[in-house]
Short mmCIF file of C-alpha atoms in Angstrom, two decimals:
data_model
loop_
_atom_site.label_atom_id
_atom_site.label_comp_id
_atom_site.label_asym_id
_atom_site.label_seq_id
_atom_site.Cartn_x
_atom_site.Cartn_y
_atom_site.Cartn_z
CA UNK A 1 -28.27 83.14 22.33
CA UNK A 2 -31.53 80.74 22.48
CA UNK A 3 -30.76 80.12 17.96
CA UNK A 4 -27.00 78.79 19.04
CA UNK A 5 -28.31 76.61 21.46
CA UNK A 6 -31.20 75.34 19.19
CA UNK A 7 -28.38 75.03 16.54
CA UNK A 8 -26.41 73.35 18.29
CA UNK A 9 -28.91 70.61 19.58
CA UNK A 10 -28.90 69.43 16.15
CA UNK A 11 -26.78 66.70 14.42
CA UNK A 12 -24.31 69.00 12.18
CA UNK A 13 -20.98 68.19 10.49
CA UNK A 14 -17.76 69.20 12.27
CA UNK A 15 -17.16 72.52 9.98
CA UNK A 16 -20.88 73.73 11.54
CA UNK A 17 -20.09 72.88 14.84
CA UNK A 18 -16.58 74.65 14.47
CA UNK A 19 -17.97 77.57 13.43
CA UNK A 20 -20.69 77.57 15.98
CA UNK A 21 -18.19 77.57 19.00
CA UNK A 22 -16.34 80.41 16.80
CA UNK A 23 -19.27 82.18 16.86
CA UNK A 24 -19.76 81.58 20.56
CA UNK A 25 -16.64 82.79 21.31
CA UNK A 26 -17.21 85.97 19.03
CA UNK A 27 -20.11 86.98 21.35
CA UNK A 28 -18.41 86.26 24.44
CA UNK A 29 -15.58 89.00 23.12
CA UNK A 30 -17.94 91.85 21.81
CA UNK A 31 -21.35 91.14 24.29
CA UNK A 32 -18.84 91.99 27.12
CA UNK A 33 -20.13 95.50 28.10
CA UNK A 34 -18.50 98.04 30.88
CA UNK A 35 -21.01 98.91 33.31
CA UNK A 36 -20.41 102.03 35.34
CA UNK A 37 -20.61 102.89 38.61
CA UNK A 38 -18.73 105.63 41.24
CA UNK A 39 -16.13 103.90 41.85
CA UNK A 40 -14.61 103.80 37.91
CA UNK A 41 -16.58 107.15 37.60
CA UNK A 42 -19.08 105.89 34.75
CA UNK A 43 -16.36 104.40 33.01
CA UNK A 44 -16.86 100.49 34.03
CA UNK A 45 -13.23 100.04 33.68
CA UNK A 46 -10.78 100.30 36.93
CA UNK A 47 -7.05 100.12 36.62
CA UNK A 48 -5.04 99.01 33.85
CA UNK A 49 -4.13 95.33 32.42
CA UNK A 50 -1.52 94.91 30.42
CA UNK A 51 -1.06 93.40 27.04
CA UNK A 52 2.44 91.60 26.84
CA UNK A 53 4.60 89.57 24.29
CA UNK A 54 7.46 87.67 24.89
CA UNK A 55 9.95 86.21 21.87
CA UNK A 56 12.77 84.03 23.12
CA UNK A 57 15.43 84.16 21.07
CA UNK A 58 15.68 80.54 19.66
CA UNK A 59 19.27 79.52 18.01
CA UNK A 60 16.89 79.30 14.76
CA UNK A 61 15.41 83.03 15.41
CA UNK A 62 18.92 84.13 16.22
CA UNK A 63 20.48 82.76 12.92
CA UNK A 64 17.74 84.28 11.21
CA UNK A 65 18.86 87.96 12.90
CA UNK A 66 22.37 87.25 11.89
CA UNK A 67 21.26 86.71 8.66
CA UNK A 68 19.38 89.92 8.35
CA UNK A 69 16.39 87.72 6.97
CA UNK A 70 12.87 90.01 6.97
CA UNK A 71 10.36 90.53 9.47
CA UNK A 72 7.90 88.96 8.12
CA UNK A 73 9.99 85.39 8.01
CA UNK A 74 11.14 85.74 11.63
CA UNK A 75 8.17 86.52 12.86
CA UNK A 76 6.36 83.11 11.31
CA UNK A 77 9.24 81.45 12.74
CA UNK A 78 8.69 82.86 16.27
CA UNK A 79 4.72 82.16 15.96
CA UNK A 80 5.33 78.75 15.04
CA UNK A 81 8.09 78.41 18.57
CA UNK A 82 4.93 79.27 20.21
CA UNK A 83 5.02 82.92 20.63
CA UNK A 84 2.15 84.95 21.83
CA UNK A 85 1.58 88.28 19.80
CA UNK A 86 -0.34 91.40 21.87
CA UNK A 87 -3.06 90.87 19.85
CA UNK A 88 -3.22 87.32 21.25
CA UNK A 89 -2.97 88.28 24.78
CA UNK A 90 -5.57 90.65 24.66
CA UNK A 91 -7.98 88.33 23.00
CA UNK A 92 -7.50 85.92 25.69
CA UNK A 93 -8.16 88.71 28.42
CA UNK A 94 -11.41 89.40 26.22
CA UNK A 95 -12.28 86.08 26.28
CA UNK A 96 -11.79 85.38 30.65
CA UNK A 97 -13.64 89.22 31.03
CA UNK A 98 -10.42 91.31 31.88
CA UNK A 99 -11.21 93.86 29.34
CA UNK A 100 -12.78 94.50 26.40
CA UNK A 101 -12.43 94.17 22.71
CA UNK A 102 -12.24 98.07 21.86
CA UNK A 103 -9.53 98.57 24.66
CA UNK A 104 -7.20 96.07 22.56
CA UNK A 105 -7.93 97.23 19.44
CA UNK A 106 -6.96 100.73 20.66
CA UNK A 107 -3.74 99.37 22.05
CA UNK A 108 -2.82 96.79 19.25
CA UNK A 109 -5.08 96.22 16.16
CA UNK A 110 -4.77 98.37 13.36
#
């Protein structure tokens, strides 16, 4: 942790510095560790959290259905209207400490 603030402190260009906050990030997701105790019985994870995603049907999404167009095309459509995949979700739940990064793959990365 000490090398990315030392790194940091420097004068960099903006590609270093982006990729410094990436990395950040990347340790906040995967350094997040489950601790037990007895009242998640050694587990270090109590209850569930769920991983959601939500498409509203736009009228350009819904001319694309009646269309039959692929997958693939409505679903850049629908992540360009702003839609939040599972994947996303559960990276942001990484990120705030909800959970942790091998409970979403096991749920939504394959």
């Amino acid at each position: 942790m000490s090398a990315i603030l030392n790194q940091q402190a420097a004068p960099q260009s903006a590609d270093v510095n982006i990729r410094l906050a990436f990395q950040k990030q990347l340790q906040l997701i995967t350094n997040n560790k489950s601790v037990g105790c007895d009242k998640c019985g050694g587990s270090g994870f109590k209850g569930r959290c769920g991983l959601r995603e939500l498409l509203i049907a736009s009228d350009t999404l819904k001319k694309l259905i009646s269309e039959r167009s692929r997958v693939a095309e409505m679903l850049a459509v629908a992540l360009e209207e702003g839609m939040r995949t599972r994947k996303q979700d559960g990276m942001e739940k990484c990120l705030i400490g909800l959970t942790h990064i091998k409970q979403v793959r096991s749920v939504c990365i394959k």
